[in-house]
Coordinates of C-alpha atoms in Angstrom, one line a residue:
X79 CA -35.6 -37.3 -6.8
X80 CA -39.0 -35.8 -6.0
X81 CA -39.8 -32.3 -7.4
X82 CA -41.4 -30.0 -4.9
X83 CA -44.8 -28.7 -5.9
X84 CA -47.1 -26.1 -4.2
X85 CA -50.7 -27.6 -4.3
X86 CA -51.0 -28.5 -0.6
X87 CA -54.7 -29.5 -0.7
X88 CA -54.1 -31.9 -3.6
X89 CA -51.4 -33.6 -1.5
X90 CA -53.8 -34.2 1.4
X91 CA -56.4 -35.6 -0.9
X92 CA -53.8 -37.7 -2.6
X93 CA -52.8 -39.3 0.6
X94 CA -56.2 -40.0 2.0
X95 CA -54.3 -41.3 4.9
X96 CA -54.1 -38.7 7.6
X97 CA -53.9 -40.1 11.1
X98 CA -55.0 -37.0 13.1
X99 CA -55.6 -33.5 11.8
X100 CA -55.9 -30.1 13.5
X101 CA -58.2 -28.0 11.4
X102 CA -59.1 -24.3 11.3
X103 CA -62.3 -25.0 9.4
X104 CA -64.4 -22.8 11.7
X105 CA -61.9 -20.0 12.4
X106 CA -62.3 -16.5 11.2
X107 CA -59.4 -14.2 10.1
X108 CA -59.3 -12.5 13.6
X109 CA -59.3 -15.9 15.4
X110 CA -55.6 -16.7 14.8
X111 CA -55.3 -18.3 18.2
X112 CA -57.9 -21.0 17.5
X113 CA -56.8 -24.6 16.8
X114 CA -59.3 -27.3 16.2
X115 CA -57.9 -30.9 16.4
X116 CA -59.1 -34.1 14.8
X117 CA -57.9 -37.3 16.5
X118 CA -58.6 -41.0 16.5
X119 CA -59.6 -42.5 19.8
X120 CA -57.3 -45.5 19.5
X121 CA -54.2 -43.4 19.5
X122 CA -53.5 -43.1 23.2
X123 CA -50.6 -40.6 22.9
X124 CA -52.8 -38.0 21.1
X125 CA -55.8 -38.7 23.3
X126 CA -53.9 -38.1 26.5
X127 CA -51.6 -35.3 25.4
X128 CA -54.4 -33.2 23.8
X129 CA -56.7 -33.6 26.8
X130 CA -54.0 -32.3 29.0
X131 CA -53.1 -29.5 26.6
X132 CA -56.7 -28.4 26.3
X133 CA -57.1 -27.8 30.0
X134 CA -54.5 -25.0 29.7
X135 CA -55.5 -23.8 26.3
X136 CA -59.3 -23.2 26.1
X137 CA -59.0 -22.1 22.4
X138 CA -58.2 -25.7 21.5
X139 CA -61.3 -27.6 20.1
X140 CA -61.1 -31.4 19.7
X141 CA -63.2 -33.7 17.6
X142 CA -62.6 -37.4 18.1
X143 CA -63.2 -40.1 15.5
X144 CA -63.5 -43.8 16.1
X145 CA -61.4 -44.8 13.1
X146 CA -58.9 -43.3 10.7
X147 CA -61.2 -44.0 7.8
X148 CA -64.0 -41.9 9.2
X149 CA -61.7 -39.0 9.9
X150 CA -60.2 -39.2 6.4
X151 CA -63.7 -39.0 4.9
X152 CA -64.5 -35.9 6.9
X153 CA -61.2 -34.3 6.1
X154 CA -61.5 -34.9 2.4
X155 CA -64.9 -33.3 2.3
X156 CA -63.5 -30.2 4.0
X157 CA -60.5 -30.0 1.7
X158 CA -62.7 -30.1 -1.4
X159 CA -64.6 -27.1 0.2
X160 CA -61.4 -25.1 0.4
X161 CA -60.9 -25.5 4.1
X162 CA -57.6 -26.6 5.4
X163 CA -55.8 -27.9 8.5
X164 CA -53.3 -26.2 10.8
X165 CA -51.6 -29.2 12.4
X166 CA -51.2 -32.7 11.1
X167 CA -50.7 -35.6 13.4
X168 CA -49.9 -39.1 12.1
X169 CA -49.3 -42.7 13.2
X170 CA -46.8 -44.3 10.8
X171 CA -48.1 -47.8 11.5
X172 CA -51.8 -47.1 11.0
X173 CA -52.4 -43.9 9.0
X174 CA -50.9 -45.3 5.8
X175 CA -49.4 -41.8 5.1
X176 CA -46.7 -41.1 2.5
X177 CA -44.6 -38.3 4.2
X178 CA -42.5 -37.9 1.1
X179 CA -45.4 -37.2 -1.3
X180 CA -47.0 -34.9 1.2
X181 CA -43.9 -32.8 1.8
X182 CA -43.1 -32.8 -1.9
X183 CA -46.4 -31.0 -2.5
X184 CA -45.4 -28.0 -0.4
X185 CA -48.1 -28.9 2.2
X186 CA -45.9 -28.5 5.2
X187 CA -44.3 -25.5 6.9
X188 CA -40.5 -25.7 7.5
X189 CA -39.9 -26.4 11.2
X190 CA -36.2 -25.6 11.0
X191 CA -36.3 -22.4 13.0
X192 CA -38.4 -24.1 15.7
X193 CA -36.3 -27.2 15.9
X194 CA -33.1 -25.1 16.3
X195 CA -34.4 -24.2 19.7
X196 CA -34.5 -27.8 20.9
X197 CA -31.5 -29.1 22.8
X198 CA -30.0 -32.6 22.4
X199 CA -29.9 -32.7 26.2
X200 CA -33.8 -32.5 26.1
X201 CA -34.6 -34.5 23.0
X202 CA -33.0 -37.5 21.1
X203 CA -31.4 -35.7 18.2
X204 CA -31.0 -38.8 16.1
X205 CA -34.8 -39.4 16.3
X206 CA -35.6 -35.8 15.4
X207 CA -33.4 -36.1 12.2
X208 CA -36.0 -38.6 10.8
X209 CA -38.3 -35.6 10.3
X210 CA -36.0 -34.0 7.7
X211 CA -37.0 -34.3 4.0
X212 CA -34.4 -33.0 1.4
X213 CA -32.6 -31.4 4.3
X214 CA -35.5 -29.5 5.7
X215 CA -37.3 -30.4 9.0
X216 CA -41.0 -30.7 7.9
X217 CA -42.0 -33.4 10.4
X218 CA -41.6 -33.6 14.2
X219 CA -41.1 -37.1 15.5
X220 CA -43.2 -37.6 18.6
X221 CA -42.5 -41.3 19.6
X222 CA -40.3 -44.1 18.4
X223 CA -39.5 -47.8 18.7
X224 CA -36.9 -50.4 17.8
X225 CA -38.1 -53.9 16.8
X226 CA -36.4 -56.6 18.9
X227 CA -35.8 -60.3 19.0
X228 CA -36.0 -62.2 22.3
X229 CA -34.5 -65.5 23.3
X230 CA -33.1 -67.2 26.5
X231 CA -29.7 -66.3 27.8
X232 CA -28.8 -69.9 28.0
X233 CA -29.4 -70.5 24.3
X234 CA -27.4 -67.3 23.5
X235 CA -24.5 -68.5 25.5
X236 CA -24.6 -72.1 24.3
X237 CA -24.6 -71.1 20.6
X238 CA -22.2 -68.1 21.0
X239 CA -24.9 -65.6 19.9
X240 CA -24.2 -63.1 22.6
X241 CA -22.1 -60.7 20.5
X242 CA -23.8 -61.4 17.2
X243 CA -26.6 -59.6 15.4
X244 CA -29.9 -60.9 14.2
X245 CA -28.9 -60.8 10.5
X246 CA -26.3 -63.4 11.3
X247 CA -28.0 -65.3 14.2
X248 CA -31.3 -66.3 12.5
X249 CA -29.7 -68.0 9.4
X250 CA -27.3 -69.8 11.8
X251 CA -30.2 -70.8 14.0
X252 CA -32.2 -72.0 11.0
X253 CA -29.2 -74.1 9.9
X254 CA -29.0 -75.6 13.4
X255 CA -32.7 -76.6 13.4
X256 CA -33.0 -77.6 9.8
X257 CA -33.2 -81.3 10.6
X258 CA -35.8 -80.7 13.4
X259 CA -39.3 -80.8 11.9
X260 CA -40.8 -79.7 15.2
X261 CA -38.8 -76.5 15.7
X262 CA -38.3 -73.2 14.0
X263 CA -35.9 -70.3 14.7
X264 CA -38.5 -67.6 15.2
X265 CA -42.0 -66.5 15.7
X266 CA -42.9 -63.1 14.2
X267 CA -45.2 -60.6 15.7
X268 CA -45.2 -57.6 13.4
X269 CA -47.9 -54.9 13.1
X270 CA -47.0 -54.4 9.5
X271 CA -47.8 -56.3 6.3
X272 CA -44.8 -55.0 4.3
X273 CA -42.3 -57.4 5.8
X274 CA -39.5 -57.1 3.2
X275 CA -39.7 -53.3 3.3
X276 CA -39.6 -53.4 7.1
X277 CA -36.5 -55.6 7.1
X278 CA -34.8 -53.2 4.6
X279 CA -35.6 -50.2 6.9
X280 CA -34.2 -52.0 10.0
X281 CA -31.1 -53.0 8.0
X282 CA -30.4 -49.2 7.5
X283 CA -31.1 -49.4 3.8
X284 CA -34.6 -48.1 3.2
X285 CA -35.8 -48.6 -0.4
X286 CA -36.4 -44.8 -0.7
X287 CA -34.7 -42.3 1.5
X288 CA -35.9 -38.9 2.8
X289 CA -34.6 -37.2 -0.3
X290 CA -36.9 -39.2 -2.5
X291 CA -34.1 -41.3 -3.9
X292 CA -33.8 -45.1 -4.5
X293 CA -31.0 -46.0 -2.2
X294 CA -30.9 -49.8 -2.0
X295 CA -28.7 -51.7 -4.5
X296 CA -29.3 -55.3 -5.7
X297 CA -26.8 -57.1 -3.5
X298 CA -27.9 -55.4 -0.2
X299 CA -31.5 -55.9 -1.1
X300 CA -30.8 -59.6 -1.9
X301 CA -29.5 -59.9 1.7
X302 CA -32.7 -58.3 3.0
X303 CA -34.9 -60.5 0.8
X304 CA -33.1 -63.7 1.9
X305 CA -33.6 -62.9 5.6
X306 CA -37.3 -62.0 5.0
X307 CA -37.9 -65.2 3.2
X308 CA -36.3 -67.1 6.1
X309 CA -38.7 -65.3 8.5
X310 CA -41.7 -66.1 6.3
X311 CA -40.8 -69.8 6.0
X312 CA -39.9 -70.1 9.7
X313 CA -43.2 -68.6 10.8
X314 CA -45.3 -70.8 8.6
X315 CA -43.5 -74.0 9.7
X316 CA -45.2 -74.2 13.1
X317 CA -48.8 -73.5 13.8
X318 CA -48.6 -71.7 17.1
X319 CA -52.3 -71.3 17.3
X320 CA -52.9 -74.8 18.5
X321 CA -50.9 -74.0 21.7
X322 CA -53.3 -71.2 22.6
X323 CA -51.9 -69.1 25.4
X324 CA -49.5 -71.7 26.7
X325 CA -46.3 -69.7 26.2
X326 CA -44.1 -72.7 27.4
X327 CA -45.5 -74.9 24.7
X328 CA -45.1 -72.3 22.0
X329 CA -41.7 -71.4 23.2
X330 CA -40.6 -75.0 23.1
X331 CA -41.0 -74.9 19.3
X332 CA -39.5 -71.4 18.7
X333 CA -36.1 -70.3 19.8
X334 CA -36.6 -66.6 19.0
X335 CA -39.5 -64.2 19.1
X336 CA -39.4 -61.1 16.9
X337 CA -41.7 -58.2 17.6
X338 CA -42.1 -54.6 16.6
X339 CA -44.2 -53.7 19.7
X340 CA -42.7 -51.4 22.3
X341 CA -39.2 -52.5 23.2
X342 CA -39.5 -50.9 26.6
X343 CA -42.8 -52.5 27.4
X344 CA -41.9 -55.9 26.0
X345 CA -38.6 -56.3 27.7
X346 CA -40.4 -56.4 31.0
X347 CA -43.1 -58.7 29.6
X348 CA -40.5 -61.3 28.4
X349 CA -38.4 -60.9 31.5
X350 CA -41.5 -62.1 33.5
X351 CA -42.8 -64.8 31.1
X352 CA -39.4 -66.4 30.4
X353 CA -39.0 -66.9 34.2
X354 CA -42.6 -68.1 34.5
X355 CA -42.4 -70.6 31.6
X356 CA -38.8 -71.7 31.5
X357 CA -37.1 -70.4 34.7
X358 CA -34.8 -68.6 32.3
X359 CA -33.4 -65.1 31.9
X360 CA -34.3 -63.3 28.7
X361 CA -31.9 -62.0 26.1
X362 CA -32.9 -59.0 24.0
X363 CA -31.5 -58.3 20.5
X364 CA -32.3 -55.1 18.6
X365 CA -32.8 -55.9 14.9
X366 CA -29.6 -54.2 13.9
X367 CA -28.0 -53.1 10.6
X368 CA -25.5 -55.6 9.2
X369 CA -22.7 -53.3 10.4
X370 CA -24.1 -53.3 14.0
X371 CA -25.9 -50.0 14.0
X372 CA -29.5 -49.7 15.2
X373 CA -32.3 -48.0 13.2
X374 CA -35.3 -46.6 15.1
X375 CA -38.7 -46.3 13.5
X376 CA -40.8 -43.2 14.3
X377 CA -44.3 -44.1 15.3
X378 CA -46.1 -40.8 15.9
X379 CA -45.1 -37.6 14.1
X380 CA -46.6 -34.2 13.4
X381 CA -46.4 -31.4 10.9
X382 CA -47.7 -27.8 10.5
X383 CA -49.7 -26.7 7.4
X384 CA -47.7 -24.2 5.3
X385 CA -50.8 -22.0 5.2
X386 CA -51.6 -22.1 8.9
X387 CA -52.8 -18.9 10.4
X388 CA -51.2 -19.7 13.7
X389 CA -47.9 -21.5 13.1
X390 CA -46.5 -20.6 16.5
X391 CA -49.6 -22.1 18.2
X392 CA -49.4 -25.1 16.0
X393 CA -45.7 -25.6 17.0
X394 CA -46.5 -25.2 20.7
X395 CA -49.1 -27.9 20.3
X396 CA -46.7 -30.3 18.6
X397 CA -44.0 -29.6 21.3
X398 CA -46.5 -30.3 24.1
X399 CA -47.2 -33.7 22.6
X400 CA -43.5 -34.4 22.3
X401 CA -43.1 -33.4 26.0
X402 CA -46.1 -35.3 27.2
X403 CA -45.4 -38.0 29.9
X404 CA -46.0 -41.6 28.9
X405 CA -47.3 -44.4 31.0
X406 CA -45.8 -47.9 31.0
X407 CA -48.7 -49.4 32.9
X408 CA -48.9 -53.0 31.7
X409 CA -52.5 -53.1 30.5
X410 CA -51.5 -52.2 26.9
X411 CA -54.9 -52.7 25.4
X412 CA -56.6 -50.1 27.6
X413 CA -57.4 -46.9 25.8
X414 CA -55.2 -44.6 27.9
X415 CA -52.0 -46.6 27.8
X416 CA -49.1 -45.1 25.8
X417 CA -46.3 -47.6 25.3
X418 CA -44.2 -46.3 22.6
X419 CA -41.0 -44.5 23.4
X420 CA -41.0 -40.7 23.9
X421 CA -38.5 -38.4 22.1
X422 CA -38.1 -36.3 25.3
X423 CA -35.1 -37.5 27.2
X424 CA -36.5 -36.9 30.7
X425 CA -39.8 -38.6 29.7
X426 CA -37.8 -41.6 28.5
X427 CA -36.0 -41.8 31.8
X428 CA -39.3 -41.6 33.7
X429 CA -40.6 -44.6 31.7
X430 CA -37.6 -46.7 32.6
X431 CA -38.1 -45.7 36.2
X432 CA -41.7 -46.6 36.1
X433 CA -40.9 -50.0 34.6
X434 CA -38.4 -50.7 37.4
X435 CA -40.8 -49.7 40.2
X436 CA -44.1 -51.1 38.9
X437 CA -45.0 -54.7 39.1
X438 CA -46.3 -56.2 35.8
X439 CA -49.9 -57.1 36.1
X440 CA -49.8 -60.7 34.7
X441 CA -50.3 -64.0 36.3
X442 CA -47.4 -65.4 38.5
X443 CA -45.6 -62.1 38.2
X444 CA -42.1 -62.4 39.6
X445 CA -41.1 -58.7 39.8
X446 CA -40.9 -55.5 37.9
X447 CA -38.1 -54.8 35.4
X448 CA -34.9 -55.9 37.1
X449 CA -31.8 -53.7 37.5
X450 CA -29.9 -55.4 34.7
X451 CA -32.6 -54.8 32.2
X452 CA -33.3 -51.3 33.5
X453 CA -29.7 -50.5 32.8
X454 CA -30.0 -51.9 29.3
X455 CA -32.9 -49.5 28.6
X456 CA -31.0 -46.5 30.1
X457 CA -28.1 -47.1 27.7
X458 CA -30.2 -48.1 24.7
X459 CA -30.7 -44.7 23.0
X460 CA -27.0 -44.4 22.6
X461 CA -27.1 -47.5 20.3
X462 CA -29.5 -45.8 17.9
X463 CA -27.4 -44.6 14.9
X464 CA -30.3 -43.6 12.6
X465 CA -34.1 -43.2 12.5
X466 CA -36.7 -43.1 9.8
X467 CA -40.4 -42.8 9.3
X468 CA -41.9 -45.9 7.8
X469 CA -43.5 -45.3 4.4
X470 CA -46.5 -47.8 4.0
X471 CA -47.2 -46.7 0.4
X472 CA -43.7 -47.6 -0.7
X473 CA -43.9 -50.7 1.5
X474 CA -47.0 -52.0 -0.3
X475 CA -45.4 -51.6 -3.6
X476 CA -42.2 -53.4 -2.4
X477 CA -44.3 -56.3 -1.0
X478 CA -46.4 -56.7 -4.1
X479 CA -43.3 -56.9 -6.3
X480 CA -41.3 -59.3 -4.0
X481 CA -44.1 -61.6 -2.8
X482 CA -43.4 -64.1 -5.7
X483 CA -39.8 -64.4 -4.5
X484 CA -40.9 -64.9 -0.9
X485 CA -43.3 -67.7 -2.0
X486 CA -40.9 -69.3 -4.3
X487 CA -42.8 -68.6 -7.5
X488 CA -40.2 -66.3 -9.1
X489 CA -36.5 -65.8 -8.8
X490 CA -35.0 -62.8 -7.0
X491 CA -33.6 -61.1 -10.1
X492 CA -36.9 -60.8 -12.0
X493 CA -38.7 -59.6 -8.9
X494 CA -36.0 -57.0 -8.2
X495 CA -36.0 -55.6 -11.7
X496 CA -39.8 -55.3 -11.6
X497 CA -39.5 -53.4 -8.3
X498 CA -36.9 -51.0 -9.6
X499 CA -39.2 -50.2 -12.6
X500 CA -42.2 -49.6 -10.5
X501 CA -40.3 -47.5 -8.0
X502 CA -39.1 -45.2 -10.7
X503 CA -42.7 -44.8 -11.9
X504 CA -43.9 -44.2 -8.4
X505 CA -41.4 -41.4 -7.9
X506 CA -42.4 -39.7 -11.1
X507 CA -46.1 -39.6 -10.3

C-alpha cells in the first residue's frame, strides 16, 4: 500500500502530466477570491464550462494552452518557483496523470465534507465513488464513459448472443470464424495504448486499486490477457484501411466493433450507419465484468490543492463543471462539442433527450436516436456497478511487461511474474 507523504509540489513535478490546472500564481494574501485557471483548448468540457462560469465570476482568470505538454512545461516552471495551484482538472485519457501517486503525496484537499452535500438524486453516486483513494474523496469525477461493442441484432439472435457478455461472446465468435480467412470477430477503436490494462479495468479487476494495492491474481489476469490477445490478433487479421470510408465493406469482414468513445454518442451513430449500410438494427454490448457487472471509466476529474487559499471557491468551480450541460451535437470533432457522459443526473437525462430529438448530421440519415435505444440509455446508469479512474502510468508498465505474451514471444507465466515484480517496485517508489 502507498504511504502518504506531504510534499505536494514534488508530486506535481513527479507527474508532469497535469491536464488542466487552476493556479493562484498572481494572487496576494488578501485576494482569496481569485482563481486563475489553466486549460487545454482541446478539452471541450473545460472550455465550455469555464467560459460559462467566468461570466458569473469575474475573479476567475483563464489561460488557455494548445497542448498538455505546453501547459505542463509552464506549470513545472511555476512550481519550481514556489508557486502552486488551487484547482487541478484532469483528463484520464490524455493527461497521463497518476492519481494514486499525486494523492499519496498529500497534494489534494479532502473533499469528503463537500461531497456529503451531494445527493444521489442529483449525481451518480457510483461514479463519484471512483474519486476516493484510501477511503477519502480526493477527486471529483466530472464525466464518464463505458466502452461498448456493437453488432447487428440479426447476428446476435442467430448466434444466441443476446443474453451473453463480451468476455464470452468474442472467443465464441472467433471460434465460429476461425476457418474463414476473410473475416474476424472484431474491429477495435480504442483511444488508449495500454490495451491489456484497459481490459483488466473493464473486467472489474484493475491491476492496482484506489488503495494502492495489487488486486489482480494470476488466474483472473490470465483471463484478461487471453481476451486481449484475441483482440490484438483479430484486429491485425484484416487491413480495414483498404476499404476507406466504406462502412459496408469494412463491416462485411468484422462482426463486432469495439470502441471506448462516448457510448451515448456512438449508439446513435451505429443506429444510423447499420441501417444505411446493412438495413439492420444495431445491438449494443457494454464491455462487462465476467459476472455481468459494468465498470465505468471516469474521463474528466478534478481536485483541490491541499494548500489552496480559497477551497470553497475551488469546490464551487469543480461543482459548476460537474453541473455543466453537455451537448450531443453530432459534429464530435468541432471544438465546442462535449460528448462524454455527465455525472449530473438531470444533465444526463437532457443528453438522452437531445439525442432523441436531434437528427444525426451524416449522409443518408434515417432518424435521430429511436425510442428503443433512448430507453436503453435511460436505464443504462443502473447497470453500472463500479467506476474507476484509468491510471496510464500503471497501464504503460503493464503493457510493457505483457507485450511479449501478446505477440507470442514469451509465455504468460514469465510475463506475469515480471509484471508483479515491477509493480511492487513501482508502488515502493
